[in-house]
Amino acid sequence: MSDSAKLSYKGQEYEFPVITGTENESAIEIGKLRDVSGLITLDPGYKNTGATKSAITFLDGEEGILRYRGYKIDELSKKSTFLEVAYLLIYGELPTQAEYDAFSKEITQHTLVHEDIKKILAGFPSNAHPMGVLSSLICSLSAFYPDSLNPNQTDEEINLSIIRLLAKMPTFAAWAFKNKIGHPVNYPDNNLDYCANFLKMMFALPAEQYESDPVVATALDKLLILHADHEQNCSTSTVRMVGSSQASIYAAISAGINALWGPLHGGANQSVIEMLEAIKADGGDAKKYLDKAKDKNDPFRLMGFGHRVYKNFDPRAKIIKQAADEVLSRLGVTDPVLEIAKELEYAALNDQYFIDRKLYPNVDFYSGIIYRALGIPTDMFTVMFALGRLPGWIAQWKEMRENKEPIGRPRQVYVGATEREYVFINKR
Ligand code: ACO
């Protein structure tokens, strides 16, 4: 017999099914709550609300577990490539060699973007943040491929949009950067793999030969894997929500990029480096900033600390911290900001305020340090996150569509004025 949960309210008792996932997570299914009792649930920030059943990513915040389709993140980050992980997330299984070769080839063949994209790019002021540019360019794909507006596209047509997104996103990301610094854009080089091609489009100069450093390309590939999915976070939920209205996949992914941009989400990686630099410029006193973060009258927060779900440790942060040490030593980079980061981490992990609130470094505490060492400018950090998260967004969008999920439409508890009479301006 399946479990159920009872709710009693005003002398009435209501029974709701409890459903259990494959990792024994249980949830009360309250879809009929309002119909039977007139009540809704109130849960700002959806801290306790399961919005969907998903078979893509499992994470256990207490145990610090993260798995994509059942595979451990540390194993994937050591053994896989980003495109292999993208295939796994989107299609549910690791590819065979033949499937992988075909998938990589298809992506490589779609890296070029319409020349008119350059006109859109030219319309942005040079100080435009690359995240805004990226989300606009991704959304513009709905104009270049208007077929994507048809909610009844075949699976084959949908798959073409997926390939286009994966193929063109690095081109857009690199072009957003080139536009910002006033350099001519580089076209994709289809002889290179995903990360090496992206690095070339980012850093090659017209007058010079460019060859990407394999250490840099490998580190980047690993970072993208670590960011590839994270179940129902703010940007992913946004992608599913926008997708649930049957808007084009390009519009849904563009919305996800915008949701990721904020400093409480993906924008944290940029904020972490800015914070560490500010601490350095202010004499490098980590304790002073720790005290600021604890002061309720001070809006300052320790960026890169805390997570909605991980309340023990973020498994990605562990891998990234080690990768940061490796990359810096292999590239021979000494970064004083890394020392401040380590000092701050040590101080926070031993401070009662942070211990009581279970605040640990998250994935973004160290990712910015690696991006810096790889030569990626600070305002491109969140773009790098978006590049990594893309396959996760796509997989979640595809799952939402395949599950035929209803349009997302939360309710509210209204607390505004009750009905009142309109009074003309000259009588008020
Ligand atoms: N510095 C100082 N105090 C913090 C921090 C922090 N970074 N994070 C949380 N707290 C405190 C809050 O003030 C609150 O204290 P209180 O109970 O005394 O009021 C308590 O810890 C709980 O914080 P909430 O904001 O309620 O936790 P929530 O789960 O809603 O927020 C979040 C999680 C947004 C990640 C938060 O920890 C934060 O702002 N961190 C800094 C930004 C950041 O690094 N974001 C990246 C997240 S990872 C990602 O998106 C990839």
Short mmCIF file of C-alpha atoms and ligand atoms in Angstrom, two decimals:
data_model
loop_
_atom_site.label_atom_id
_atom_site.label_comp_id
_atom_site.label_asym_id
_atom_site.label_seq_id
_atom_site.Cartn_x
_atom_site.Cartn_y
_atom_site.Cartn_z
CA MET A 1 0.00 0.00 0.00
CA SER A 2 1.36 3.43 -0.87
CA ASP A 3 1.93 6.03 1.86
CA SER A 4 -0.33 8.97 2.50
CA ALA A 5 -0.30 12.09 4.67
CA LYS A 6 -3.25 13.58 6.52
CA LEU A 7 -4.07 17.23 7.00
CA SER A 8 -6.70 18.31 9.46
CA TYR A 9 -8.26 21.74 9.17
CA LYS A 10 -11.38 23.12 10.80
CA GLY A 11 -12.51 19.71 11.97
CA GLN A 12 -12.11 18.10 8.55
CA GLU A 13 -9.45 15.57 7.64
CA TYR A 14 -7.93 15.35 4.19
CA GLU A 15 -5.65 12.62 2.90
CA PHE A 16 -2.97 13.09 0.26
CA PRO A 17 -0.71 10.55 -1.45
CA VAL A 18 2.98 10.54 -0.59
CA ILE A 19 5.17 9.72 -3.54
CA THR A 20 8.73 8.46 -3.18
CA GLY A 21 11.55 8.86 -5.68
CA THR A 22 14.28 6.35 -6.54
CA GLU A 23 16.57 7.87 -3.88
CA ASN A 24 13.80 7.62 -1.26
CA GLU A 25 12.97 11.30 -1.26
CA SER A 26 9.31 11.64 -0.33
CA ALA A 27 6.79 14.31 -1.23
CA ILE A 28 3.16 14.95 -0.38
CA GLU A 29 1.26 15.35 -3.64
CA ILE A 30 -1.02 18.32 -2.96
CA GLY A 31 -2.31 18.95 -6.50
CA LYS A 32 -5.92 18.50 -5.31
CA LEU A 33 -5.50 20.42 -2.02
CA ARG A 34 -7.37 23.52 -3.15
CA ASP A 35 -10.17 21.54 -4.79
CA VAL A 36 -10.92 19.58 -1.62
CA SER A 37 -10.15 22.10 1.14
CA GLY A 38 -10.01 25.55 -0.46
CA LEU A 39 -6.44 25.93 0.83
CA ILE A 40 -3.27 26.56 -1.10
CA THR A 41 0.31 26.19 0.17
CA LEU A 42 2.52 29.25 0.74
CA ASP A 43 6.24 28.72 0.18
CA PRO A 44 8.15 31.86 -0.91
CA GLY A 45 11.29 30.98 -2.83
CA TYR A 46 9.89 27.44 -3.28
CA LYS A 47 12.15 26.30 -0.43
CA ASN A 48 9.97 23.27 0.16
CA THR A 49 8.16 22.80 -3.09
CA GLY A 50 8.84 20.06 -5.61
CA ALA A 51 7.86 21.49 -8.99
CA THR A 52 8.39 18.33 -11.01
CA LYS A 53 9.49 14.69 -11.04
CA SER A 54 12.86 14.58 -12.76
CA ALA A 55 15.22 11.79 -13.79
CA ILE A 56 18.19 13.98 -14.69
CA THR A 57 20.17 15.09 -11.65
CA PHE A 58 20.18 13.87 -8.08
CA LEU A 59 21.64 15.92 -5.28
CA ASP A 60 21.62 15.43 -1.58
CA GLY A 61 22.48 18.68 0.17
CA GLU A 62 23.08 17.07 3.55
CA GLU A 63 25.45 14.39 2.23
CA GLY A 64 27.05 16.59 -0.44
CA ILE A 65 26.10 14.19 -3.26
CA LEU A 66 25.69 15.27 -6.90
CA ARG A 67 25.02 12.79 -9.71
CA TYR A 68 24.03 13.29 -13.34
CA ARG A 69 21.79 10.44 -14.51
CA GLY A 70 23.22 8.32 -11.68
CA TYR A 71 26.90 9.02 -12.39
CA LYS A 72 28.95 10.71 -9.67
CA ILE A 73 30.15 14.21 -10.49
CA ASP A 74 33.73 13.55 -9.40
CA GLU A 75 33.91 10.50 -11.68
CA LEU A 76 32.44 12.40 -14.64
CA SER A 77 34.78 15.34 -14.07
CA LYS A 78 37.78 12.99 -14.15
CA LYS A 79 36.77 10.59 -16.93
CA SER A 80 34.36 12.40 -19.27
CA THR A 81 34.46 15.25 -21.71
CA PHE A 82 31.93 18.09 -21.58
CA LEU A 83 30.23 16.94 -24.79
CA GLU A 84 29.93 13.41 -23.43
CA VAL A 85 28.27 14.80 -20.30
CA ALA A 86 26.02 17.00 -22.44
CA TYR A 87 24.92 13.89 -24.38
CA LEU A 88 24.32 12.02 -21.10
CA LEU A 89 22.18 14.81 -19.66
CA ILE A 90 20.16 15.42 -22.79
CA TYR A 91 19.61 11.86 -24.03
CA GLY A 92 19.79 9.98 -20.71
CA GLU A 93 22.70 7.58 -21.41
CA LEU A 94 26.42 7.88 -21.99
CA PRO A 95 27.06 7.74 -25.75
CA THR A 96 28.80 4.88 -27.55
CA GLN A 97 31.88 5.94 -29.50
CA ALA A 98 29.81 6.09 -32.72
CA GLU A 99 27.08 8.18 -31.04
CA TYR A 100 29.67 10.48 -29.53
CA ASP A 101 31.45 10.98 -32.86
CA ALA A 102 28.17 11.74 -34.65
CA PHE A 103 27.05 14.15 -31.89
CA SER A 104 30.40 16.03 -31.85
CA LYS A 105 30.43 16.19 -35.65
CA GLU A 106 26.93 17.61 -35.81
CA ILE A 107 27.74 20.26 -33.21
CA THR A 108 30.91 21.18 -35.08
CA GLN A 109 28.92 21.63 -38.29
CA HIS A 110 26.56 24.18 -36.70
CA THR A 111 29.03 26.52 -34.98
CA LEU A 112 28.70 29.25 -37.61
CA VAL A 113 26.07 31.92 -37.02
CA HIS A 114 24.14 34.08 -39.49
CA GLU A 115 26.17 37.11 -40.63
CA ASP A 116 23.31 39.41 -39.56
CA ILE A 117 24.15 38.53 -35.96
CA LYS A 118 27.05 40.95 -36.36
CA LYS A 119 24.56 43.77 -37.00
CA ILE A 120 22.75 42.96 -33.75
CA LEU A 121 26.08 42.84 -31.97
CA ALA A 122 27.07 46.22 -33.37
CA GLY A 123 23.94 47.75 -31.82
CA PHE A 124 25.14 47.12 -28.27
CA PRO A 125 27.13 49.80 -26.47
CA SER A 126 30.70 48.66 -25.79
CA ASN A 127 30.10 48.58 -22.04
CA ALA A 128 27.18 46.14 -22.35
CA HIS A 129 27.49 43.22 -19.95
CA PRO A 130 28.18 40.06 -22.00
CA MET A 131 25.37 38.18 -20.20
CA GLY A 132 22.82 40.64 -21.59
CA VAL A 133 24.37 40.32 -25.04
CA LEU A 134 24.41 36.52 -24.83
CA SER A 135 20.77 36.23 -23.77
CA SER A 136 19.73 38.60 -26.59
CA LEU A 137 21.70 36.69 -29.22
CA ILE A 138 20.31 33.35 -28.05
CA CYS A 139 16.78 34.76 -28.18
CA SER A 140 17.47 36.15 -31.65
CA LEU A 141 17.82 32.55 -32.88
CA SER A 142 14.02 32.35 -32.69
CA ALA A 143 14.00 35.01 -35.44
CA PHE A 144 16.58 33.22 -37.58
CA TYR A 145 14.80 29.88 -37.10
CA PRO A 146 11.09 30.81 -36.84
CA ASP A 147 10.14 27.12 -37.13
CA SER A 148 11.10 26.90 -33.46
CA LEU A 149 7.97 28.93 -32.64
CA ASN A 150 5.81 25.96 -33.58
CA PRO A 151 5.00 24.08 -30.36
CA ASN A 152 4.25 20.93 -32.34
CA GLN A 153 7.70 20.48 -33.85
CA THR A 154 8.83 16.90 -34.46
CA ASP A 155 11.52 15.36 -32.26
CA GLU A 156 13.91 15.66 -35.19
CA GLU A 157 13.24 19.40 -35.51
CA ILE A 158 13.63 19.85 -31.77
CA ASN A 159 16.91 18.01 -31.91
CA LEU A 160 18.19 20.39 -34.56
CA SER A 161 17.45 23.34 -32.25
CA ILE A 162 19.32 21.54 -29.46
CA ILE A 163 22.36 21.02 -31.68
CA ARG A 164 22.23 24.63 -32.83
CA LEU A 165 22.16 25.88 -29.25
CA LEU A 166 25.13 23.77 -28.18
CA ALA A 167 27.05 24.72 -31.33
CA LYS A 168 26.35 28.44 -31.44
CA MET A 169 26.54 29.35 -27.77
CA PRO A 170 30.41 29.37 -27.69
CA THR A 171 30.40 31.52 -30.84
CA PHE A 172 27.99 34.01 -29.26
CA ALA A 173 29.87 34.02 -25.95
CA ALA A 174 33.20 34.73 -27.63
CA TRP A 175 31.67 37.34 -29.94
CA ALA A 176 30.06 39.13 -26.97
CA PHE A 177 33.54 39.42 -25.49
CA LYS A 178 35.20 40.55 -28.74
CA ASN A 179 32.52 43.16 -29.26
CA LYS A 180 33.06 44.49 -25.77
CA ILE A 181 36.80 44.99 -26.28
CA GLY A 182 36.32 46.39 -29.78
CA HIS A 183 38.10 43.58 -31.60
CA PRO A 184 36.93 41.91 -34.78
CA VAL A 185 35.18 38.62 -34.11
CA ASN A 186 36.83 35.27 -34.88
CA TYR A 187 34.94 32.66 -36.84
CA PRO A 188 34.72 29.13 -35.46
CA ASP A 189 37.48 26.68 -36.35
CA ASN A 190 35.82 23.33 -36.99
CA ASN A 191 39.12 21.47 -36.77
CA LEU A 192 39.17 22.08 -33.04
CA ASP A 193 37.24 20.50 -30.23
CA TYR A 194 34.56 22.36 -28.27
CA CYS A 195 36.76 24.11 -25.70
CA ALA A 196 39.79 24.71 -27.93
CA ASN A 197 37.51 26.30 -30.55
CA PHE A 198 35.93 28.54 -27.92
CA LEU A 199 39.34 29.63 -26.59
CA LYS A 200 40.51 30.45 -30.10
CA MET A 201 37.42 32.55 -30.81
CA MET A 202 37.99 34.36 -27.51
CA PHE A 203 41.71 35.00 -27.67
CA ALA A 204 43.04 34.78 -31.23
CA LEU A 205 44.15 38.10 -32.71
CA PRO A 206 44.03 38.71 -36.47
CA ALA A 207 47.74 39.48 -36.71
CA GLU A 208 48.95 36.52 -34.66
CA GLN A 209 49.01 32.74 -34.75
CA TYR A 210 46.97 31.25 -31.94
CA GLU A 211 47.15 27.83 -30.42
CA SER A 212 45.17 27.06 -27.30
CA ASP A 213 47.06 25.64 -24.34
CA PRO A 214 45.87 22.05 -23.71
CA VAL A 215 46.12 22.65 -19.93
CA VAL A 216 43.72 25.56 -20.30
CA ALA A 217 41.34 23.67 -22.62
CA THR A 218 41.25 20.65 -20.28
CA ALA A 219 40.63 22.82 -17.20
CA LEU A 220 37.84 24.63 -19.01
CA ASP A 221 36.25 21.33 -20.07
CA LYS A 222 36.25 20.19 -16.43
CA LEU A 223 34.69 23.45 -15.23
CA LEU A 224 31.92 23.14 -17.80
CA ILE A 225 31.18 19.58 -16.61
CA LEU A 226 30.93 20.75 -13.00
CA HIS A 227 28.38 23.38 -13.98
CA ALA A 228 26.39 21.28 -16.44
CA ASP A 229 23.28 20.70 -14.34
CA HIS A 230 22.02 21.26 -10.83
CA GLU A 231 18.38 20.16 -10.81
CA GLN A 232 15.63 22.72 -10.10
CA ASN A 233 17.70 25.86 -9.35
CA CYS A 234 16.56 29.41 -10.21
CA SER A 235 17.68 29.46 -13.86
CA THR A 236 16.63 25.88 -14.61
CA SER A 237 13.21 26.45 -13.08
CA THR A 238 13.00 29.58 -15.23
CA VAL A 239 13.78 27.57 -18.36
CA ARG A 240 11.10 25.01 -17.48
CA MET A 241 8.62 27.75 -16.56
CA VAL A 242 9.09 29.70 -19.81
CA GLY A 243 9.12 26.46 -21.78
CA SER A 244 5.86 25.38 -20.15
CA SER A 245 4.08 28.20 -21.99
CA GLN A 246 5.34 26.56 -25.23
CA ALA A 247 7.50 29.54 -26.16
CA SER A 248 10.43 28.68 -28.42
CA ILE A 249 13.32 26.74 -26.86
CA TYR A 250 15.55 29.71 -27.72
CA ALA A 251 13.34 32.04 -25.64
CA ALA A 252 13.37 29.58 -22.73
CA ILE A 253 17.18 29.25 -22.75
CA SER A 254 17.57 33.01 -23.10
CA ALA A 255 15.37 33.44 -19.99
CA GLY A 256 17.57 30.94 -18.15
CA ILE A 257 20.64 33.02 -19.00
CA ASN A 258 18.97 36.10 -17.52
CA ALA A 259 18.01 34.24 -14.34
CA LEU A 260 21.57 32.97 -14.00
CA TRP A 261 22.98 36.49 -14.29
CA GLY A 262 22.04 37.64 -10.76
CA PRO A 263 24.70 37.77 -8.02
CA LEU A 264 22.75 35.35 -5.83
CA HIS A 265 22.97 32.73 -8.58
CA GLY A 266 25.54 32.40 -11.39
CA GLY A 267 26.64 36.02 -11.06
CA ALA A 268 28.25 35.02 -7.75
CA ASN A 269 31.47 33.95 -9.53
CA GLN A 270 32.04 37.51 -10.76
CA SER A 271 31.06 38.91 -7.35
CA VAL A 272 33.51 36.58 -5.56
CA ILE A 273 36.51 37.89 -7.48
CA GLU A 274 35.33 41.49 -7.10
CA MET A 275 34.96 40.88 -3.36
CA LEU A 276 38.40 39.25 -3.05
CA GLU A 277 39.99 42.09 -5.00
CA ALA A 278 38.25 44.66 -2.78
CA ILE A 279 39.58 42.84 0.32
CA LYS A 280 43.08 42.83 -1.18
CA ALA A 281 42.89 46.54 -2.01
CA ASP A 282 41.72 47.19 1.55
CA GLY A 283 44.81 45.62 3.10
CA GLY A 284 43.82 41.92 2.85
CA ASP A 285 42.11 41.72 6.25
CA ALA A 286 39.80 38.68 5.85
CA LYS A 287 38.47 38.98 9.40
CA LYS A 288 37.16 42.49 8.79
CA TYR A 289 35.02 41.18 5.93
CA LEU A 290 33.91 38.17 7.91
CA ASP A 291 32.61 40.56 10.59
CA LYS A 292 30.85 42.65 7.94
CA ALA A 293 29.13 39.51 6.59
CA LYS A 294 27.88 38.70 10.10
CA ASP A 295 26.62 42.22 10.80
CA LYS A 296 22.86 42.27 10.17
CA ASN A 297 22.99 46.05 9.62
CA ASP A 298 25.51 45.62 6.81
CA PRO A 299 24.14 44.33 3.48
CA PHE A 300 27.51 42.70 2.71
CA ARG A 301 27.43 38.93 2.22
CA LEU A 302 30.38 36.65 1.78
CA MET A 303 29.98 35.89 -1.91
CA GLY A 304 30.59 32.27 -2.85
CA PHE A 305 29.38 31.12 0.56
CA GLY A 306 26.11 29.41 1.32
CA HIS A 307 23.77 27.42 -0.83
CA ARG A 308 20.05 26.85 -0.88
CA VAL A 309 20.48 23.09 -0.97
CA TYR A 310 23.99 22.15 0.17
CA LYS A 311 24.10 22.46 3.93
CA ASN A 312 27.23 20.39 4.50
CA PHE A 313 29.56 20.93 1.58
CA ASP A 314 29.26 21.54 -2.14
CA PRO A 315 30.92 18.55 -3.87
CA ARG A 316 31.73 20.75 -6.87
CA ALA A 317 33.61 23.20 -4.63
CA LYS A 318 35.88 20.39 -3.42
CA ILE A 319 36.78 19.40 -6.99
CA ILE A 320 37.21 23.02 -8.06
CA LYS A 321 39.45 23.92 -5.16
CA GLN A 322 41.81 21.10 -6.11
CA ALA A 323 41.59 22.05 -9.80
CA ALA A 324 42.42 25.69 -8.93
CA ASP A 325 45.62 24.60 -7.19
CA GLU A 326 46.56 22.32 -10.12
CA VAL A 327 45.82 24.88 -12.85
CA LEU A 328 47.67 27.68 -11.11
CA SER A 329 50.74 25.55 -10.49
CA ARG A 330 50.77 24.05 -14.02
CA LEU A 331 50.39 27.48 -15.58
CA GLY A 332 52.93 28.94 -13.15
CA VAL A 333 50.48 31.62 -12.01
CA THR A 334 50.74 33.09 -8.53
CA ASP A 335 47.57 34.86 -7.57
CA PRO A 336 47.48 36.76 -4.26
CA VAL A 337 43.70 36.63 -4.46
CA LEU A 338 43.89 32.82 -4.05
CA GLU A 339 45.69 33.31 -0.74
CA ILE A 340 42.96 35.69 0.46
CA ALA A 341 40.34 33.18 -0.66
CA LYS A 342 42.00 30.41 1.35
CA GLU A 343 42.32 32.64 4.41
CA LEU A 344 38.70 33.70 4.18
CA GLU A 345 37.54 30.12 3.72
CA TYR A 346 39.52 28.96 6.76
CA ALA A 347 38.24 31.83 8.91
CA ALA A 348 34.61 31.29 7.87
CA LEU A 349 34.69 27.52 8.32
CA ASN A 350 35.87 28.05 11.90
CA ASP A 351 33.44 30.82 12.75
CA GLN A 352 30.32 30.02 14.80
CA TYR A 353 28.04 32.24 12.66
CA PHE A 354 28.90 30.27 9.53
CA ILE A 355 28.91 26.92 11.35
CA ASP A 356 25.44 27.56 12.84
CA ARG A 357 23.97 28.53 9.46
CA LYS A 358 25.76 25.72 7.61
CA LEU A 359 27.42 28.16 5.23
CA TYR A 360 30.17 26.54 3.16
CA PRO A 361 32.04 27.62 0.03
CA ASN A 362 29.96 26.89 -3.05
CA VAL A 363 31.07 26.06 -6.59
CA ASP A 364 31.66 29.70 -7.39
CA PHE A 365 34.07 30.44 -4.60
CA TYR A 366 36.96 28.97 -6.57
CA SER A 367 35.73 28.94 -10.18
CA GLY A 368 36.53 32.64 -10.67
CA ILE A 369 40.13 32.05 -9.59
CA ILE A 370 40.54 29.40 -12.29
CA TYR A 371 38.85 31.55 -14.92
CA ARG A 372 41.23 34.37 -14.05
CA ALA A 373 44.23 32.06 -14.39
CA LEU A 374 42.89 30.93 -17.77
CA GLY A 375 42.84 34.57 -18.90
CA ILE A 376 39.06 34.95 -18.91
CA PRO A 377 37.99 38.47 -17.93
CA THR A 378 35.83 38.92 -14.83
CA ASP A 379 32.61 39.94 -16.53
CA MET A 380 32.79 36.81 -18.70
CA PHE A 381 32.73 34.47 -15.69
CA THR A 382 28.95 34.14 -15.60
CA VAL A 383 28.95 33.61 -19.37
CA MET A 384 31.28 30.65 -18.74
CA PHE A 385 28.78 29.33 -16.23
CA ALA A 386 26.00 29.68 -18.80
CA LEU A 387 28.09 27.79 -21.35
CA GLY A 388 28.46 24.96 -18.85
CA ARG A 389 24.82 24.97 -17.75
CA LEU A 390 23.42 24.91 -21.28
CA PRO A 391 23.13 21.08 -21.61
CA GLY A 392 21.38 20.95 -18.23
CA TRP A 393 18.87 23.59 -19.28
CA ILE A 394 18.27 21.76 -22.55
CA ALA A 395 17.82 18.40 -20.79
CA GLN A 396 15.37 19.92 -18.31
CA TRP A 397 13.43 21.70 -21.07
CA LYS A 398 13.26 18.44 -23.05
CA GLU A 399 12.07 16.51 -20.01
CA MET A 400 9.42 19.16 -19.26
CA ARG A 401 8.17 18.82 -22.85
CA GLU A 402 8.27 15.02 -22.90
CA ASN A 403 6.40 14.87 -19.55
CA LYS A 404 3.75 17.14 -21.14
CA GLU A 405 3.90 19.29 -18.02
CA PRO A 406 1.15 21.90 -17.62
CA ILE A 407 1.92 25.60 -17.85
CA GLY A 408 3.65 26.81 -14.66
CA ARG A 409 1.33 29.07 -12.78
CA PRO A 410 1.77 29.47 -9.00
CA ARG A 411 -0.92 30.98 -6.79
CA GLN A 412 -0.61 33.68 -4.16
CA VAL A 413 -2.09 34.89 -0.91
CA TYR A 414 -3.35 38.37 -1.71
CA VAL A 415 -2.58 40.94 1.03
CA GLY A 416 -3.41 44.22 -0.80
CA ALA A 417 -6.37 46.60 -0.52
CA THR A 418 -9.84 45.09 -0.65
CA GLU A 419 -12.35 46.51 -3.14
CA ARG A 420 -12.70 50.28 -2.90
CA GLU A 421 -14.47 52.97 -4.85
CA TYR A 422 -12.71 54.97 -7.54
CA VAL A 423 -12.52 58.70 -6.73
CA PHE A 424 -11.87 61.26 -9.49
CA ILE A 425 -8.51 63.07 -9.28
CA ASN A 426 -9.98 66.55 -8.62
CA LYS A 427 -11.97 65.16 -5.66
CA ARG A 428 -9.08 63.35 -4.01
N1 ACO B 1 27.20 35.58 3.94
C1 ACO B 1 26.69 35.88 5.18
N2 ACO B 1 25.53 35.39 5.65
C2 ACO B 1 24.86 34.56 4.85
C3 ACO B 1 25.31 34.19 3.59
C4 ACO B 1 26.55 34.72 3.14
N3 ACO B 1 27.03 34.42 1.93
N4 ACO B 1 24.44 33.34 3.03
C5 ACO B 1 23.45 33.18 3.91
N5 ACO B 1 23.70 33.91 5.02
C6 ACO B 1 22.90 33.95 6.26
C7 ACO B 1 21.64 34.79 6.08
O1 ACO B 1 21.86 36.13 6.46
C8 ACO B 1 20.70 34.09 7.00
O2 ACO B 1 21.04 34.45 8.32
P1 ACO B 1 19.88 34.57 9.45
O3 ACO B 1 19.30 33.19 9.59
O4 ACO B 1 20.60 35.04 10.67
O5 ACO B 1 18.89 35.56 8.92
C9 ACO B 1 21.06 32.60 6.85
O6 ACO B 1 22.46 32.61 6.50
C10 ACO B 1 20.25 31.88 5.78
O7 ACO B 1 20.36 32.61 4.57
P2 ACO B 1 19.26 32.64 3.43
O8 ACO B 1 19.52 33.82 2.56
O9 ACO B 1 17.91 32.51 4.06
O10 ACO B 1 19.57 31.29 2.67
P3 ACO B 1 19.05 30.92 1.24
O11 ACO B 1 19.07 29.43 1.16
O12 ACO B 1 17.76 31.61 0.93
O13 ACO B 1 20.14 31.56 0.24
C11 ACO B 1 22.09 31.87 -1.05
C12 ACO B 1 21.15 30.85 -0.37
C13 ACO B 1 21.27 32.82 -1.94
C14 ACO B 1 23.05 31.11 -1.95
C15 ACO B 1 22.85 32.66 0.04
O14 ACO B 1 23.61 31.78 0.85
C16 ACO B 1 23.74 33.75 -0.55
O15 ACO B 1 23.29 34.86 -0.78
N6 ACO B 1 25.07 33.44 -0.79
C17 ACO B 1 25.96 34.39 -1.39
C18 ACO B 1 25.75 34.42 -2.91
C19 ACO B 1 26.27 33.19 -3.61
O16 ACO B 1 27.39 32.73 -3.38
N7 ACO B 1 25.44 32.65 -4.51
C20 ACO B 1 25.81 31.49 -5.34
C21 ACO B 1 24.99 30.29 -4.97
S1 ACO B 1 25.59 28.88 -5.85
C22 ACO B 1 24.95 29.06 -7.40
O17 ACO B 1 23.96 29.66 -7.66
C23 ACO B 1 25.70 28.41 -8.42
#
